[in-house]
Short mmCIF file of C-alpha atoms in Angstrom, two decimals:
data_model
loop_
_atom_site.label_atom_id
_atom_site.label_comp_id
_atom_site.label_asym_id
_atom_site.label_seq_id
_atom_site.Cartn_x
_atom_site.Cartn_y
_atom_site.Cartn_z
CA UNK A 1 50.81 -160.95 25.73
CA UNK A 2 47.93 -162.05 28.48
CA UNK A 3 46.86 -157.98 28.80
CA UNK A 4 46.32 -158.14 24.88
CA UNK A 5 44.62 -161.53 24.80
CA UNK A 6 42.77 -160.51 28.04
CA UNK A 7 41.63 -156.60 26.23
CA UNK A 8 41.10 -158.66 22.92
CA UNK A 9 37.93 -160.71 24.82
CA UNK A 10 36.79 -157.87 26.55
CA UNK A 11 35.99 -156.22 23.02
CA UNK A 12 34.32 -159.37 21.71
CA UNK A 13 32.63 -159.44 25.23
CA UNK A 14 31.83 -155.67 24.50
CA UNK A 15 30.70 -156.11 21.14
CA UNK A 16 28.09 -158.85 22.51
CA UNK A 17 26.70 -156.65 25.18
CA UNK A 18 25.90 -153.82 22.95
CA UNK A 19 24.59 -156.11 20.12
CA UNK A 20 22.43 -157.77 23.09
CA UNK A 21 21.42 -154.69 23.80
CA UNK A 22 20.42 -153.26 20.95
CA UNK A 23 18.31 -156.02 20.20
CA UNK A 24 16.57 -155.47 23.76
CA UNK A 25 15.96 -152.07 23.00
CA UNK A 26 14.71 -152.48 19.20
CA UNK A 27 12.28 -155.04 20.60
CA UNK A 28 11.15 -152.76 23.44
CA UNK A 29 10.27 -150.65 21.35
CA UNK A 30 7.89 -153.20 19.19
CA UNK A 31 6.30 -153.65 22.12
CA UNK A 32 7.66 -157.06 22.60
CA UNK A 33 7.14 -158.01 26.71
CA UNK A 34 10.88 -158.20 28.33
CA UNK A 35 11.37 -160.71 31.13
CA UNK A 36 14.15 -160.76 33.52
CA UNK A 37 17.42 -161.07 32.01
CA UNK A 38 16.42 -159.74 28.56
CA UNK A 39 18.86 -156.08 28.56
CA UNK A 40 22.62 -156.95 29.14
CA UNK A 41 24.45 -155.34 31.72
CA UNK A 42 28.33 -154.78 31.04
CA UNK A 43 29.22 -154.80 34.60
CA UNK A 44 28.04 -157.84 35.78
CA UNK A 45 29.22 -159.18 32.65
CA UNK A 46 32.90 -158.30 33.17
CA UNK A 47 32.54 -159.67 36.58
CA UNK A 48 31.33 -162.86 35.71
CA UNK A 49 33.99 -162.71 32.82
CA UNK A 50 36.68 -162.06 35.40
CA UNK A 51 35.77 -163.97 38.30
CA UNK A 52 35.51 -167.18 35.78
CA UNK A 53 39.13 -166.49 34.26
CA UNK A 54 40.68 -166.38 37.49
CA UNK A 55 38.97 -170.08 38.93
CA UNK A 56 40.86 -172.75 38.48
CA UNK A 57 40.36 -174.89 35.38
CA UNK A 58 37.66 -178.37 36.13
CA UNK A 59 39.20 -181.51 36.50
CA UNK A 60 42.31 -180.58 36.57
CA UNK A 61 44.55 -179.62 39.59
CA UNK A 62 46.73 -176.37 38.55
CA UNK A 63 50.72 -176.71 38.99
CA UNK A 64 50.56 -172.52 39.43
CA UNK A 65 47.75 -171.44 41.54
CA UNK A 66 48.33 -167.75 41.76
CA UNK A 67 45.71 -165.58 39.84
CA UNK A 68 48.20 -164.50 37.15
CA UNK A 69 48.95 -168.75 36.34
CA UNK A 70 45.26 -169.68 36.48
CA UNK A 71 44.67 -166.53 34.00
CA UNK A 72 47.68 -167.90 31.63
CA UNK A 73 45.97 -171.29 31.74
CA UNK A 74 42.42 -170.14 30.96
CA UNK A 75 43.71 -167.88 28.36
CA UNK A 76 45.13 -170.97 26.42
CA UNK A 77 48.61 -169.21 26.71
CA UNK A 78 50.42 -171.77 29.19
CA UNK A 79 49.85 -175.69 29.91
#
């Protein structure tokens, strides 16, 4: 269930990138002036995605710390 939950965000993640992107691109092209951050980069995306899922939630001190218990708990599937 957490690989289908976790490959289910990665499309909407996906779908944002490429939408992002798009939209960087179109407005390239209309000779809008890009700054820094404007075009979407999928890797560092996934990387921030992952390294974020796999902290430990805020304010609260996790009764499972291994990586597989913190993803559970981000993921909404466990308590």
């Amino acid at each position: 269930m957490l690989a289908v939950v976790y490959v289910l965000r990665l499309e909407d993640l996906a779908r944002d990138v490429h939408a992002h992107t798009i939209a960087g691109a179109i407005a390239q092209a209309l000779g809008v002036q890009q700054v820094a951050g404007d075009l979407a980069d999928w890797d560092v995306v996934k990387a921030r995605f992952d390294t974020e899922l796999a902290a430990p939630p805020a304010g609260e001190a996790p009764q499972d710390d291994s990586a597989r218990g913190i993803k559970l708990r981000a993921l909404g599937v466990t308590a």
